[in-house]
PDB file of C-alpha atoms and ligand atoms in Angstrom:
ATOM      1  CA  MET A   1      82.195  79.360  86.353  1.00 58.00           C
ATOM      2  CA  ALA A   2      85.140  81.720  86.227  1.00 73.00           C
ATOM      3  CA  GLY A   3      88.521  80.121  85.441  1.00 83.00           C
ATOM      4  CA  THR A   4      90.754  78.947  88.268  1.00 92.00           C
ATOM      5  CA  MET A   5      94.275  80.153  88.888  1.00 92.00           C
ATOM      6  CA  ARG A   6      95.633  76.800  87.750  1.00 92.00           C
ATOM      7  CA  ASP A   7      94.022  77.253  84.325  1.00 94.00           C
ATOM      8  CA  ASP A   8      96.655  79.966  83.697  1.00 96.00           C
ATOM      9  CA  ILE A   9      99.602  77.623  84.266  1.00 97.00           C
ATOM     10  CA  LEU A  10     101.431  76.267  81.210  1.00 97.00           C
ATOM     11  CA  LYS A  11     103.692  73.871  83.132  1.00 97.00           C
ATOM     12  CA  VAL A  12     104.791  72.979  86.636  1.00 97.00           C
ATOM     13  CA  ILE A  13     108.526  73.495  87.221  1.00 97.00           C
ATOM     14  CA  VAL A  14     108.751  72.355  90.855  1.00 98.00           C
ATOM     15  CA  SER A  15     105.967  70.291  92.449  1.00 98.00           C
ATOM     16  CA  GLU A  16     104.516  70.653  95.942  1.00 98.00           C
ATOM     17  CA  GLU A  17     106.125  67.425  97.062  1.00 98.00           C
ATOM     18  CA  GLU A  18     109.552  68.375  95.744  1.00 98.00           C
ATOM     19  CA  ILE A  19     109.282  71.709  97.540  1.00 98.00           C
ATOM     20  CA  ARG A  20     108.249  70.089 100.822  1.00 98.00           C
ATOM     21  CA  GLU A  21     111.130  67.599 100.792  1.00 98.00           C
ATOM     22  CA  ARG A  22     113.700  70.190  99.829  1.00 98.00           C
ATOM     23  CA  ILE A  23     112.628  72.698 102.496  1.00 98.00           C
ATOM     24  CA  GLU A  24     112.790  69.964 105.139  1.00 98.00           C
ATOM     25  CA  ALA A  25     116.378  69.258 104.115  1.00 98.00           C
ATOM     26  CA  LEU A  26     117.275  72.968 104.129  1.00 98.00           C
ATOM     27  CA  GLY A  27     115.768  73.405 107.605  1.00 98.00           C
ATOM     28  CA  LYS A  28     117.772  70.468 108.962  1.00 98.00           C
ATOM     29  CA  GLN A  29     120.940  71.877 107.420  1.00 98.00           C
ATOM     30  CA  ILE A  30     120.325  75.325 108.903  1.00 98.00           C
ATOM     31  CA  ALA A  31     119.540  73.825 112.333  1.00 98.00           C
ATOM     32  CA  GLU A  32     122.885  72.004 112.205  1.00 98.00           C
ATOM     33  CA  ASP A  33     124.873  74.975 110.941  1.00 98.00           C
ATOM     34  CA  TYR A  34     123.365  77.382 113.492  1.00 98.00           C
ATOM     35  CA  ALA A  35     123.115  75.114 116.555  1.00 98.00           C
ATOM     36  CA  GLY A  36     123.624  77.267 119.664  1.00 98.00           C
ATOM     37  CA  LYS A  37     123.723  80.477 117.600  1.00 98.00           C
ATOM     38  CA  ASN A  38     120.139  81.767 117.872  1.00 98.00           C
ATOM     39  CA  PRO A  39     119.990  83.065 114.288  1.00 98.00           C
ATOM     40  CA  MET A  40     117.624  85.781 113.074  1.00 98.00           C
ATOM     41  CA  PHE A  41     115.685  85.051 109.913  1.00 98.00           C
ATOM     42  CA  VAL A  42     115.044  88.265 108.021  1.00 98.00           C
ATOM     43  CA  GLY A  43     112.429  87.740 105.332  1.00 98.00           C
ATOM     44  CA  VAL A  44     112.161  89.971 102.287  1.00 97.00           C
ATOM     45  CA  LEU A  45     108.471  90.670 101.854  1.00 96.00           C
ATOM     46  CA  LYS A  46     106.318  89.942 100.108  1.00 94.00           C
ATOM     47  CA  GLY A  47     107.909  87.128  98.099  1.00 95.00           C
ATOM     48  CA  CYS A  48     109.501  85.363 101.093  1.00 97.00           C
ATOM     49  CA  TYR A  49     106.434  84.664 103.121  1.00 97.00           C
ATOM     50  CA  VAL A  50     105.341  81.222 101.934  1.00 98.00           C
ATOM     51  CA  PHE A  51     108.876  79.806 101.791  1.00 98.00           C
ATOM     52  CA  MET A  52     109.938  81.376 105.098  1.00 98.00           C
ATOM     53  CA  SER A  53     106.905  80.117 106.939  1.00 98.00           C
ATOM     54  CA  ASP A  54     107.762  76.548 105.873  1.00 98.00           C
ATOM     55  CA  LEU A  55     111.500  76.967 106.375  1.00 98.00           C
ATOM     56  CA  VAL A  56     111.359  78.188 109.983  1.00 98.00           C
ATOM     57  CA  ARG A  57     109.012  75.353 110.935  1.00 98.00           C
ATOM     58  CA  CYS A  58     111.568  72.886 109.566  1.00 98.00           C
ATOM     59  CA  THR A  59     114.414  74.550 111.515  1.00 98.00           C
ATOM     60  CA  ASP A  60     114.280  73.075 115.012  1.00 98.00           C
ATOM     61  CA  ILE A  61     116.494  75.503 116.968  1.00 98.00           C
ATOM     62  CA  PRO A  62     115.782  78.725 118.899  1.00 98.00           C
ATOM     63  CA  CYS A  63     115.701  81.669 116.497  1.00 98.00           C
ATOM     64  CA  THR A  64     113.936  84.981 115.910  1.00 98.00           C
ATOM     65  CA  MET A  65     112.285  86.474 112.855  1.00 98.00           C
ATOM     66  CA  ASP A  66     111.935  89.879 111.325  1.00 98.00           C
ATOM     67  CA  PHE A  67     110.905  91.291 107.964  1.00 98.00           C
ATOM     68  CA  VAL A  68     111.984  93.952 105.555  1.00 98.00           C
ATOM     69  CA  VAL A  69     109.825  95.189 102.716  1.00 96.00           C
ATOM     70  CA  ALA A  70     111.942  95.768  99.653  1.00 89.00           C
ATOM     71  CA  SER A  71     110.856  96.423  96.148  1.00 80.00           C
ATOM     72  CA  SER A  72     112.866  96.201  92.956  1.00 72.00           C
ATOM     73  CA  TYR A  73     110.283  95.077  90.461  1.00 58.00           C
ATOM     74  CA  GLY A  74     107.403  97.035  88.989  1.00 54.00           C
ATOM     75  CA  ASP A  75     104.272  95.225  87.950  1.00 53.00           C
ATOM     76  CA  GLY A  76     105.942  93.575  84.990  1.00 57.00           C
ATOM     77  CA  THR A  77     108.426  90.771  84.608  1.00 61.00           C
ATOM     78  CA  SER A  78     111.652  92.750  84.260  1.00 60.00           C
ATOM     79  CA  THR A  79     113.674  94.398  87.011  1.00 60.00           C
ATOM     80  CA  SER A  80     113.870  98.148  87.465  1.00 61.00           C
ATOM     81  CA  GLY A  81     117.409  97.644  88.806  1.00 68.00           C
ATOM     82  CA  GLU A  82     116.631  99.886  91.745  1.00 76.00           C
ATOM     83  CA  VAL A  83     115.966  98.698  95.306  1.00 89.00           C
ATOM     84  CA  LYS A  84     113.751 100.607  97.690  1.00 88.00           C
ATOM     85  CA  ILE A  85     113.384  99.747 101.388  1.00 93.00           C
ATOM     86  CA  LEU A  86     109.720 100.365 102.144  1.00 94.00           C
ATOM     87  CA  LYS A  87     109.901  98.943 105.700  1.00 97.00           C
ATOM     88  CA  ASP A  88     112.988  98.225 107.794  1.00 98.00           C
ATOM     89  CA  ILE A  89     113.410  95.458 110.395  1.00 98.00           C
ATOM     90  CA  SER A  90     112.539  96.312 114.001  1.00 97.00           C
ATOM     91  CA  GLN A  91     115.175  94.279 115.885  1.00 96.00           C
ATOM     92  CA  ASN A  92     118.799  95.141 116.558  1.00 97.00           C
ATOM     93  CA  ILE A  93     121.085  92.826 114.566  1.00 98.00           C
ATOM     94  CA  GLU A  94     124.418  93.779 116.143  1.00 98.00           C
ATOM     95  CA  GLY A  95     126.226  90.546 116.989  1.00 98.00           C
ATOM     96  CA  ARG A  96     123.412  88.414 115.528  1.00 98.00           C
ATOM     97  CA  HIS A  97     123.645  85.713 112.880  1.00 98.00           C
ATOM     98  CA  VAL A  98     121.319  86.942 110.151  1.00 98.00           C
ATOM     99  CA  ILE A  99     119.788  84.730 107.463  1.00 98.00           C
ATOM    100  CA  LEU A 100     118.165  86.766 104.691  1.00 98.00           C
ATOM    101  CA  VAL A 101     115.265  84.833 103.185  1.00 98.00           C
ATOM    102  CA  ASP A 102     113.793  85.522  99.765  1.00 97.00           C
ATOM    103  CA  ASP A 103     111.713  83.752  97.153  1.00 97.00           C
ATOM    104  CA  ILE A 104     114.266  83.920  94.357  1.00 97.00           C
ATOM    105  CA  PHE A 105     117.882  84.910  93.822  1.00 95.00           C
ATOM    106  CA  ASP A 106     117.573  86.340  90.325  1.00 93.00           C
ATOM    107  CA  THR A 107     119.913  89.159  89.260  1.00 92.00           C
ATOM    108  CA  GLY A 108     120.962  89.224  92.915  1.00 93.00           C
ATOM    109  CA  VAL A 109     120.556  93.012  93.084  1.00 92.00           C
ATOM    110  CA  THR A 110     118.016  92.962  95.947  1.00 93.00           C
ATOM    111  CA  LEU A 111     119.905  90.610  98.279  1.00 95.00           C
ATOM    112  CA  ASN A 112     123.226  92.250  97.434  1.00 95.00           C
ATOM    113  CA  TYR A 113     121.738  95.619  98.304  1.00 94.00           C
ATOM    114  CA  LEU A 114     120.267  94.315 101.576  1.00 96.00           C
ATOM    115  CA  THR A 115     123.545  92.675 102.579  1.00 96.00           C
ATOM    116  CA  GLN A 116     125.361  96.011 102.107  1.00 95.00           C
ATOM    117  CA  TYR A 117     122.528  97.832 103.859  1.00 95.00           C
ATOM    118  CA  PHE A 118     122.722  95.639 107.002  1.00 97.00           C
ATOM    119  CA  MET A 119     126.528  95.284 107.214  1.00 97.00           C
ATOM    120  CA  PRO A 120     127.129  98.633 108.992  1.00 98.00           C
ATOM    121  CA  ARG A 121     124.892  97.387 111.843  1.00 98.00           C
ATOM    122  CA  LYS A 122     127.613  94.839 112.637  1.00 98.00           C
ATOM    123  CA  PRO A 123     125.800  91.497 112.531  1.00 98.00           C
ATOM    124  CA  ALA A 124     127.982  88.471 113.458  1.00 98.00           C
ATOM    125  CA  SER A 125     127.252  87.057 110.001  1.00 98.00           C
ATOM    126  CA  ILE A 126     124.861  87.374 107.066  1.00 98.00           C
ATOM    127  CA  ARG A 127     123.856  84.461 104.871  1.00 98.00           C
ATOM    128  CA  ILE A 128     121.245  84.102 102.152  1.00 98.00           C
ATOM    129  CA  ALA A 129     118.505  81.508 101.803  1.00 98.00           C
ATOM    130  CA  ALA A 130     116.414  81.498  98.612  1.00 98.00           C
ATOM    131  CA  LEU A 131     113.813  79.013  97.476  1.00 98.00           C
ATOM    132  CA  LEU A 132     114.907  79.476  93.870  1.00 98.00           C
ATOM    133  CA  ASP A 133     118.115  80.462  92.140  1.00 97.00           C
ATOM    134  CA  LYS A 134     118.350  81.676  88.534  1.00 96.00           C
ATOM    135  CA  PRO A 135     122.137  81.696  88.073  1.00 93.00           C
ATOM    136  CA  ALA A 136     121.840  82.650  84.384  1.00 92.00           C
ATOM    137  CA  ARG A 137     120.637  86.136  85.350  1.00 90.00           C
ATOM    138  CA  ARG A 138     123.202  87.031  88.050  1.00 91.00           C
ATOM    139  CA  THR A 139     124.677  90.532  87.746  1.00 92.00           C
ATOM    140  CA  VAL A 140     126.355  90.766  91.170  1.00 93.00           C
ATOM    141  CA  ASP A 141     129.292  88.928  92.693  1.00 93.00           C
ATOM    142  CA  LEU A 142     127.346  87.115  95.390  1.00 94.00           C
ATOM    143  CA  ALA A 143     126.079  83.560  95.869  1.00 94.00           C
ATOM    144  CA  ALA A 144     123.170  82.266  97.934  1.00 96.00           C
ATOM    145  CA  ASP A 145     124.194  79.985 100.820  1.00 98.00           C
ATOM    146  CA  TYR A 146     120.989  77.913 100.974  1.00 98.00           C
ATOM    147  CA  VAL A 147     119.107  77.279  97.745  1.00 98.00           C
ATOM    148  CA  GLY A 148     116.017  75.183  97.193  1.00 98.00           C
ATOM    149  CA  PHE A 149     116.172  74.741  93.435  1.00 98.00           C
ATOM    150  CA  ASN A 150     118.012  76.129  90.446  1.00 97.00           C
ATOM    151  CA  VAL A 151     115.551  77.201  87.771  1.00 97.00           C
ATOM    152  CA  PRO A 152     116.038  78.056  84.095  1.00 94.00           C
ATOM    153  CA  ASP A 153     115.839  81.634  82.839  1.00 94.00           C
ATOM    154  CA  GLU A 154     112.046  81.724  82.622  1.00 94.00           C
ATOM    155  CA  PHE A 155     109.592  83.875  84.546  1.00 96.00           C
ATOM    156  CA  VAL A 156     108.029  81.693  87.255  1.00 97.00           C
ATOM    157  CA  VAL A 157     105.159  82.151  89.697  1.00 98.00           C
ATOM    158  CA  GLY A 158     103.786  80.478  92.807  1.00 98.00           C
ATOM    159  CA  TYR A 159     104.925  79.749  96.350  1.00 98.00           C
ATOM    160  CA  GLY A 160     105.200  83.487  97.068  1.00 98.00           C
ATOM    161  CA  LEU A 161     106.354  84.558  93.606  1.00 98.00           C
ATOM    162  CA  ASP A 162     103.940  86.840  91.802  1.00 96.00           C
ATOM    163  CA  TYR A 163     103.061  88.197  88.427  1.00 96.00           C
ATOM    164  CA  ALA A 164     101.428  91.616  88.952  1.00 94.00           C
ATOM    165  CA  GLU A 165     100.741  90.564  92.589  1.00 94.00           C
ATOM    166  CA  ALA A 166      98.789  87.452  91.570  1.00 96.00           C
ATOM    167  CA  TYR A 167      99.639  83.730  91.820  1.00 97.00           C
ATOM    168  CA  ARG A 168     101.549  83.992  95.134  1.00 97.00           C
ATOM    169  CA  ASN A 169      99.148  81.422  96.599  1.00 97.00           C
ATOM    170  CA  LEU A 170      99.842  78.783  93.967  1.00 97.00           C
ATOM    171  CA  PRO A 171     101.195  75.806  95.977  1.00 97.00           C
ATOM    172  CA  TYR A 172     103.921  74.945  93.422  1.00 98.00           C
ATOM    173  CA  ILE A 173     106.274  76.750  91.041  1.00 98.00           C
ATOM    174  CA  GLY A 174     104.964  77.138  87.519  1.00 98.00           C
ATOM    175  CA  VAL A 175     105.240  79.024  84.253  1.00 98.00           C
ATOM    176  CA  LEU A 176     102.297  81.051  82.974  1.00 97.00           C
ATOM    177  CA  LYS A 177     100.634  80.558  79.609  1.00 96.00           C
ATOM    178  CA  PRO A 178     101.755  83.271  77.171  1.00 94.00           C
ATOM    179  CA  GLU A 179      98.212  84.617  76.772  1.00 94.00           C
ATOM    180  CA  VAL A 180      98.149  85.601  80.479  1.00 94.00           C
ATOM    181  CA  TYR A 181     100.665  88.379  79.774  1.00 92.00           C
ATOM    182  CA  SER A 182      98.475  89.935  77.106  1.00 86.00           C
ATOM    183  CA  LYS A 183      95.344  90.060  79.283  1.00 75.00           C
TER     184      LYS A 183
HETATM  185  P1  LIG B 201     116.706  90.168  92.034  1.00 64.54           P
HETATM  186  O1  LIG B 201     116.772  90.387  90.545  1.00 64.54           O
HETATM  187  O2  LIG B 201     117.589  89.012  92.455  1.00 64.54           O
HETATM  188  O3  LIG B 201     117.013  91.432  92.771  1.00 64.54           O
HETATM  189  O4  LIG B 201     115.236  89.733  92.357  1.00 64.54           O
HETATM  190  C1  LIG B 201     114.307  90.651  92.822  1.00 64.54           C
HETATM  191  C2  LIG B 201     112.925  90.117  92.928  1.00 64.54           C
HETATM  192  O5  LIG B 201     112.413  89.968  91.627  1.00 64.54           O
HETATM  193  C3  LIG B 201     112.710  88.756  93.566  1.00 64.54           C
HETATM  194  O6  LIG B 201     112.690  88.791  94.973  1.00 64.54           O
HETATM  195  C4  LIG B 201     111.335  88.439  93.027  1.00 64.54           C
HETATM  196  O7  LIG B 201     110.351  89.085  93.812  1.00 64.54           O
HETATM  197  C5  LIG B 201     111.357  89.069  91.654  1.00 64.54           C
HETATM  198  N1  LIG B 201     111.585  88.036  90.626  1.00 64.54           N
HETATM  199  C6  LIG B 201     112.727  87.689  90.015  1.00 64.54           C
HETATM  200  N2  LIG B 201     112.538  86.689  89.131  1.00 64.54           N
HETATM  201  C7  LIG B 201     111.213  86.385  89.222  1.00 64.54           C
HETATM  202  C8  LIG B 201     110.374  85.399  88.574  1.00 64.54           C
HETATM  203  O8  LIG B 201     110.784  84.578  87.742  1.00 64.54           O
HETATM  204  N3  LIG B 201     109.071  85.422  88.944  1.00 64.54           N
HETATM  205  C9  LIG B 201     108.543  86.277  89.857  1.00 64.54           C
HETATM  206  N4  LIG B 201     109.288  87.199  90.489  1.00 64.54           N
HETATM  207  C10 LIG B 201     110.607  87.250  90.170  1.00 64.54           C
HETATM  208 MG1  LIG B 202     110.517  89.622  95.934  1.00 64.54          MG
END
């Protein structure tokens, strides 16, 4: 039998249960903070999709959703430093309370770029929600408003985060075995 995806994982950093509990708490917090405000969640594809799908179902207030496709990473594990918008959102955000949702707030370049990109459209506010935060790698003067977990400066996969487009469907956050990178 061919190996499973889990065979490639060296260690689990955040378990499924920890993720579930934390996202429930984040959703409750967002529902409180945005009561009566009809926020718009704007997910940054592809990394956001597992986290966002859980987060919005834990946020019990009227809201809308949209997606932007942004890319800053190549196939490897280091950033290219450049952000490209491959697909823009389709709704008007003027006067709306926008919550940008991403898998990880790493250098911060992507979410910083997107914040600047959306500002001229005059949203009522823009905040950032990220499942993971890697503060050690920050290169921009910006903080995430809603964070699931702080993680050490290690390359992680799962729950939407990929290595060369694989492992997004892993139901927890893990670190890959070193030999995976030399395959
Ligand atoms: P930024 O450096 O904050 O702009 O992060 C850009 C993107 O890099 C994130 O949305 C992720 O898709 C990807 N990324 C950053 N760190 C990791 C990691 O540890 N594993 C997988 N993807 C990552
Ligand atoms: Mg991403």
